[in-house]
Coordinates of C-alpha atoms in Angstrom, one line a residue:
Chain A
M29 CA 1.0 -5.9 -4.7
N30 CA -2.1 -7.4 -6.0
V31 CA -5.2 -9.0 -4.3
S32 CA -4.0 -12.5 -3.9
L33 CA -0.7 -11.4 -2.5
Y34 CA -2.7 -9.1 -0.1
V35 CA -5.0 -11.8 1.1
W36 CA -2.3 -14.5 1.7
Q37 CA -0.2 -11.9 3.7
R38 CA -3.4 -11.0 6.0
A39 CA -4.2 -14.6 6.2
T40 CA -0.8 -15.9 7.2
A41 CA -0.7 -12.7 9.6
A42 CA -4.1 -14.0 11.4
V43 CA -2.6 -17.5 11.4
M44 CA 0.5 -16.4 13.1
A45 CA -1.1 -13.9 15.6
P46 CA -2.2 -16.4 18.0
M47 CA 0.7 -18.7 17.5
I48 CA 3.1 -16.0 18.3
L49 CA 1.4 -15.3 21.7
A50 CA 1.0 -19.1 22.4
H51 CA 5.1 -19.0 21.8
V52 CA 5.5 -16.2 24.0
V53 CA 3.5 -17.7 26.8
V54 CA 5.6 -20.8 26.5
I55 CA 8.8 -18.7 26.7
F56 CA 7.4 -17.3 30.1
Y57 CA 6.5 -20.6 31.5
A58 CA 10.0 -22.2 30.6
T59 CA 12.0 -19.2 32.2
R60 CA 9.8 -18.9 35.3
H61 CA 9.7 -22.8 36.0
G62 CA 13.4 -23.0 35.6
V63 CA 13.0 -25.5 32.4
T64 CA 16.3 -26.1 30.7
A65 CA 17.1 -26.6 27.2
A66 CA 17.5 -30.6 27.9
D67 CA 14.1 -30.6 29.2
I68 CA 12.6 -28.6 26.4
L69 CA 14.3 -31.2 23.8
A70 CA 12.9 -34.2 26.0
R71 CA 9.6 -32.8 25.7
T72 CA 9.4 -31.7 22.0
C73 CA 11.2 -34.6 20.5
G74 CA 8.8 -36.9 19.4
N75 CA 6.1 -34.7 19.7
I76 CA 3.9 -34.4 16.8
G77 CA 1.6 -31.4 18.5
W78 CA 4.8 -29.3 18.9
G79 CA 6.2 -30.4 15.5
A80 CA 2.9 -29.5 13.7
F81 CA 2.6 -26.2 15.6
Y82 CA 6.1 -24.9 14.4
A83 CA 5.8 -26.2 11.0
L84 CA 2.8 -24.4 10.3
F85 CA 4.4 -21.4 11.8
V86 CA 7.3 -21.8 9.7
V87 CA 5.4 -21.9 6.5
A88 CA 3.1 -18.8 7.5
A89 CA 6.1 -16.8 8.3
S90 CA 7.9 -17.8 5.1
I91 CA 4.8 -16.9 3.0
H92 CA 4.3 -13.6 4.9
A93 CA 7.9 -12.6 4.7
A94 CA 8.4 -13.3 1.3
I95 CA 5.4 -11.2 0.2
G96 CA 6.7 -8.3 2.6
M97 CA 10.1 -8.5 1.1
R98 CA 8.8 -8.5 -2.6
N99 CA 7.1 -5.4 -1.7
I100 CA 10.3 -3.7 -0.4
V101 CA 12.4 -5.0 -3.2
A102 CA 9.7 -3.7 -6.1
E103 CA 9.7 -0.3 -4.4
W104 CA 13.2 0.0 -3.4
S105 CA 15.5 -1.8 -5.9
P106 CA 15.8 -1.4 -9.8
L107 CA 14.0 -4.8 -10.0
D108 CA 10.6 -5.0 -11.9
D109 CA 7.5 -7.1 -10.6
R110 CA 9.0 -10.3 -12.3
G111 CA 12.4 -9.8 -10.8
A112 CA 11.0 -8.8 -7.4
G113 CA 8.7 -11.9 -7.4
I114 CA 11.7 -14.2 -8.0
A115 CA 13.6 -12.6 -5.4
A116 CA 10.7 -13.1 -2.9
L117 CA 10.3 -16.9 -3.9
I118 CA 13.9 -17.3 -3.2
V119 CA 13.6 -15.5 0.3
G120 CA 10.5 -17.7 1.0
F121 CA 12.2 -21.0 0.1
V122 CA 15.3 -20.0 2.1
L123 CA 13.4 -19.0 5.2
L124 CA 11.2 -22.4 4.8
G125 CA 14.4 -24.5 4.6
L126 CA 15.9 -22.9 7.4
G127 CA 12.6 -23.0 9.6
L128 CA 11.9 -26.6 8.7
R129 CA 15.3 -27.7 9.6
A130 CA 15.1 -25.8 12.7
V131 CA 11.6 -27.5 13.7
A132 CA 13.3 -30.8 12.5
A133 CA 16.0 -30.5 14.9
V134 CA 14.0 -30.2 18.2
T135 CA 11.1 -32.3 17.3
L136 CA 12.3 -35.4 15.2
P137 CA 13.0 -38.3 17.8
Chain B
M6 CA 6.1 52.0 3.0
T7 CA 4.4 49.0 1.7
L8 CA 6.0 45.5 3.0
Q9 CA 7.7 43.7 0.7
L10 CA 7.4 39.8 0.3
K11 CA 10.3 37.7 -0.9
V12 CA 9.3 34.9 -3.3
S13 CA 11.2 32.2 -4.7
L14 CA 9.6 30.6 -7.6
W15 CA 10.5 27.5 -9.4
R16 CA 12.0 28.3 -13.2
G17 CA 12.7 25.7 -15.9
A18 CA 11.3 22.1 -16.1
E19 CA 12.7 18.8 -14.7
T20 CA 15.9 20.8 -14.2
G21 CA 15.9 24.7 -13.3
R22 CA 16.4 26.8 -10.2
Y23 CA 14.3 29.2 -7.8
Q24 CA 14.1 32.5 -8.8
V25 CA 13.7 35.2 -6.2
F26 CA 11.4 38.0 -6.7
S27 CA 10.4 40.8 -4.3
I28 CA 6.6 41.9 -4.5
P29 CA 4.2 44.2 -2.4
Q30 CA 2.7 42.4 0.7
R31 CA -1.1 43.2 1.0
E32 CA -3.5 42.6 3.9
N33 CA -5.8 40.0 1.9
Q34 CA -3.6 38.3 -0.7
T35 CA -3.7 34.4 -2.1
V36 CA -0.6 32.7 -3.1
L37 CA -2.1 32.7 -6.5
D38 CA -2.3 36.5 -6.4
V39 CA 1.4 36.6 -5.7
V40 CA 2.3 34.4 -8.7
T41 CA -0.2 36.3 -10.7
Y42 CA 1.8 39.8 -9.7
V43 CA 5.1 38.3 -10.8
Q44 CA 3.5 37.3 -14.4
R45 CA 1.9 40.5 -14.9
H46 CA 4.3 42.9 -13.3
L47 CA 7.7 41.3 -13.1
D48 CA 8.2 38.6 -15.7
P49 CA 5.5 37.7 -18.2
S50 CA 7.7 34.6 -19.6
L51 CA 6.4 32.6 -16.0
S52 CA 4.1 29.9 -16.6
Y53 CA 1.6 28.6 -14.4
R54 CA -2.1 27.2 -14.5
F55 CA -5.5 28.6 -13.0
A56 CA -8.9 29.1 -14.0
C57 CA -11.6 29.8 -11.4
R58 CA -9.7 31.3 -8.6
V59 CA -12.2 30.4 -6.1
G60 CA -11.5 26.5 -5.4
V61 CA -14.0 24.8 -7.9
C62 CA -11.7 24.1 -11.1
G63 CA -8.8 22.4 -9.2
S64 CA -6.1 23.6 -11.8
C65 CA -3.8 26.0 -9.6
A66 CA -2.4 23.6 -7.1
M67 CA 1.3 24.1 -6.5
T68 CA 3.7 23.4 -3.7
V69 CA 4.2 26.0 -1.2
N70 CA 6.7 25.9 1.2
G71 CA 7.2 22.4 0.8
R72 CA 3.3 21.4 1.1
P73 CA 1.0 21.0 -1.9
R74 CA -2.0 23.4 -1.9
W75 CA -4.5 25.3 -4.1
T76 CA -3.0 28.5 -4.4
C77 CA -6.3 30.2 -4.9
R78 CA -7.4 29.5 -1.5
T79 CA -4.4 29.8 0.5
H80 CA -3.7 33.2 2.2
V81 CA 0.0 34.2 2.3
S82 CA -0.6 35.4 5.7
K83 CA -1.3 31.7 6.8
V84 CA 1.6 30.0 5.0
V85 CA 4.5 32.9 4.9
R86 CA 7.4 31.7 6.7
N87 CA 10.4 34.3 7.6
G88 CA 8.6 36.8 5.3
G89 CA 8.9 34.8 2.4
L90 CA 7.3 31.8 0.2
K91 CA 8.9 29.3 -1.8
I92 CA 6.5 28.2 -4.5
G93 CA 7.0 25.0 -7.1
P94 CA 5.4 22.8 -9.3
L95 CA 3.4 19.8 -7.9
E96 CA 5.6 16.9 -7.1
N97 CA 5.2 13.4 -8.6
L98 CA 4.2 14.9 -11.9
P99 CA 6.7 15.8 -14.7
V100 CA 7.1 19.6 -14.9
I101 CA 6.2 21.1 -18.4
K102 CA 7.6 24.8 -17.5
D103 CA 7.9 26.7 -14.1
L104 CA 4.9 26.0 -12.0
A105 CA 2.8 24.2 -14.8
T106 CA 3.0 20.4 -14.5
D107 CA 1.9 17.6 -17.2
M108 CA -1.3 16.2 -15.8
T109 CA -1.4 13.4 -18.4
R110 CA -0.2 10.5 -16.4
F111 CA -2.6 11.6 -13.5
F112 CA -5.5 11.3 -15.6
E113 CA -4.4 8.1 -17.5
K114 CA -4.2 6.5 -13.9
W115 CA -8.2 7.8 -13.6
R116 CA -8.9 6.0 -16.6
D117 CA -6.8 2.9 -15.7
A118 CA -8.9 2.6 -12.5
R119 CA -11.9 2.6 -14.6
G120 CA -12.9 6.0 -13.5
A121 CA -15.7 6.7 -15.8
F122 CA -19.3 5.8 -15.1
I123 CA -20.6 2.9 -17.1
P124 CA -24.3 3.4 -17.7
T125 CA -26.9 0.6 -17.6
K126 CA -30.1 2.7 -18.6
T127 CA -31.2 4.6 -21.6
R128 CA -33.2 7.8 -21.6
H129 CA -36.3 5.7 -22.2
D130 CA -35.9 4.0 -18.5
E131 CA -37.1 4.8 -15.3
T132 CA -34.9 7.1 -13.3
E133 CA -33.0 4.7 -10.7
A134 CA -34.3 5.6 -7.1
I135 CA -31.1 6.2 -5.0
T136 CA -31.9 6.3 -1.2
P137 CA -29.6 9.0 0.4
D138 CA -29.1 7.4 3.4
S139 CA -28.1 3.8 2.2
P140 CA -24.6 2.6 3.1
A141 CA -23.7 2.7 -0.5
R142 CA -24.7 5.9 -1.2
R143 CA -23.3 7.4 2.1
A144 CA -19.9 5.9 1.0
A145 CA -19.9 7.5 -2.4
N146 CA -21.2 10.7 -1.1
A147 CA -18.1 10.7 1.2
A148 CA -15.7 10.6 -1.6
I149 CA -17.6 12.1 -4.6
E150 CA -16.6 16.0 -4.1
C151 CA -13.2 15.5 -5.4
I152 CA -12.2 17.8 -8.2
N153 CA -8.8 16.1 -9.4
C154 CA -6.4 18.9 -8.3
G155 CA -3.7 16.4 -7.8
V156 CA -2.7 17.7 -4.2
C157 CA -3.3 14.0 -3.1
H158 CA -1.2 12.7 -5.8
A159 CA 1.6 15.1 -5.2
A160 CA 1.5 14.3 -1.5
C161 CA 1.7 10.7 -1.9
D162 CA 4.8 8.7 -0.9
T163 CA 3.6 5.6 -2.8
V164 CA 3.1 7.5 -6.0
R165 CA 6.7 8.7 -5.5
W166 CA 8.1 5.3 -5.1
N167 CA 6.2 3.3 -7.5
E168 CA 5.3 4.7 -10.8
S169 CA 2.7 1.8 -11.5
Y170 CA 0.6 2.9 -8.5
L171 CA -2.8 4.3 -9.6
G172 CA -2.8 6.9 -6.6
P173 CA -5.2 8.2 -4.1
A174 CA -7.2 10.1 -6.6
A175 CA -7.9 7.7 -9.1
L176 CA -8.9 5.1 -6.4
N177 CA -11.0 7.6 -4.5
R178 CA -12.9 7.8 -7.8
A179 CA -13.2 4.2 -8.3
W180 CA -14.6 3.8 -4.8
T181 CA -17.6 6.1 -5.6
L182 CA -18.2 4.1 -8.6
V183 CA -18.1 0.8 -6.8
N184 CA -20.7 2.4 -4.5
D185 CA -22.9 3.2 -7.2
V186 CA -25.7 1.2 -8.0
R187 CA -26.5 2.4 -11.5
D188 CA -23.0 1.4 -12.8
G189 CA -22.5 -1.3 -15.0
G190 CA -18.7 -1.9 -14.8
H191 CA -18.3 -3.3 -11.3
R192 CA -16.6 -6.4 -12.0
E193 CA -14.1 -4.6 -14.7
R194 CA -13.3 -1.7 -12.0
L195 CA -12.8 -4.1 -9.2
E196 CA -10.2 -6.0 -11.3
A197 CA -8.6 -2.9 -12.4
V198 CA -7.8 -1.9 -9.0
A199 CA -7.0 -5.3 -7.4
A200 CA -4.1 -5.8 -9.8
N201 CA -0.5 -4.7 -9.2
G202 CA -0.4 -1.3 -8.7
G203 CA -4.0 -1.0 -7.5
C204 CA -5.4 -0.2 -4.1
H205 CA -3.0 -3.2 -2.2
T206 CA -0.2 -1.1 -3.2
C207 CA -1.2 1.7 -0.9
H208 CA 0.7 2.0 2.6
S209 CA -2.0 4.1 4.7
H210 CA 0.5 6.9 5.3
Q211 CA -2.6 9.0 4.8
S212 CA -0.7 12.1 3.2
C213 CA -3.8 12.2 0.8
Q214 CA -6.4 12.7 3.4
E215 CA -3.9 15.4 5.3
Y216 CA -3.3 17.4 2.6
C217 CA -6.9 17.4 0.6
P218 CA -8.1 20.7 0.4
L219 CA -11.7 19.3 0.4
A220 CA -11.0 17.2 3.6
L221 CA -11.8 14.1 2.0
N222 CA -10.2 10.8 2.9
P223 CA -9.0 9.0 0.0
T224 CA -7.2 6.5 2.6
A225 CA -10.5 5.3 3.8
S226 CA -11.6 4.9 0.2
I227 CA -8.8 2.7 -0.6
A228 CA -9.3 0.8 2.6
G229 CA -12.8 0.0 1.2
L230 CA -11.6 -1.0 -2.0
K231 CA -9.3 -3.6 -0.3
R232 CA -11.9 -5.0 1.6
R233 CA -14.4 -5.0 -1.6
T234 CA -11.5 -6.5 -3.7
A235 CA -10.7 -9.2 -1.3
Q236 CA -14.1 -10.4 -0.8
A237 CA -14.7 -10.6 -4.5
W238 CA -11.4 -12.6 -4.9
L239 CA -12.2 -15.0 -2.2
K240 CA -15.6 -15.4 -3.9
G241 CA -14.0 -16.1 -7.4
E242 CA -15.7 -13.1 -8.8
I243 CA -12.8 -11.3 -10.0
S244 CA -9.0 -12.2 -11.1
A245 CA -5.8 -11.0 -9.5
R246 CA -4.4 -9.9 -12.7
G247 CA -7.4 -7.9 -14.2
R248 CA -5.5 -4.9 -15.5
E249 CA -2.0 -6.3 -16.3
S250 CA -4.0 -9.2 -18.7
T251 CA -6.0 -6.3 -20.4
A252 CA -3.2 -3.7 -20.4

């Protein structure tokens, strides 16, 4: 890990921390008020705010997790730094694709 | 009747075995005394390293009952387990023979972390006035007493996993110089420790400060380097590939 990866990982963690808190608060609200899946989809579909919120979270999580995976791969597998970087890029893009697909599914009208 | 101490000593190099010796146990006896007794009385072919015998030179560190220690400042009575001692070479370093390790890579990492002072003045200039209680000097003082015994390097999990990691001793040294206002190599040093294998590779397991015989805290020094390099990188003062691009 070098300083740029370190800063990116810490910065994305700082972005995600309050978002996770907001996410948990929303989960508690939904479960305590009996909000159904249909109610949730009715509120999120076409809502730019929720779409942007979760899209930003997915981007931050993809970067954060990919850097973490890169470290694990570099330390625990025979791959060198370059190989670990390529593996991390693949992990990051897979997470990004899956995450944005899920965000699109619940927010696109 | 003199009590006997059962001592297992590593014999060989990277491959080898522990050989058991029985030596007389004394009331005041260090682990280095034990090793020396074996070499002088039982097996002169035993190889080990020491110099000062009083915790100044840092050359007698070994693994004693699984823990890296200065053997000269470790009393047998404090570490003996079931009437025995198991003494091996320091870990994370190649073994030359028996209890002597090859410290070359350890000192190369010191060099790679830009551990040498870069003077900015000549003998004709005024002596730099250093305020002892300035934050920079306090930070340097907290880390400056390291004698390069290699105990922290042997105790570090990250060194064990990642050969390119500079390690706690080299990074601790770099931190003292980063806080030395007289030094002229700050940018190069920050780049060296900010690259892959530098301070950001540390997992903060804190084995270095747990095992340091001088009770120094290299983990804190490394945390300082992480902050300082991150600030410098964000300001565009250093590259993230410093050491790699110059290697």
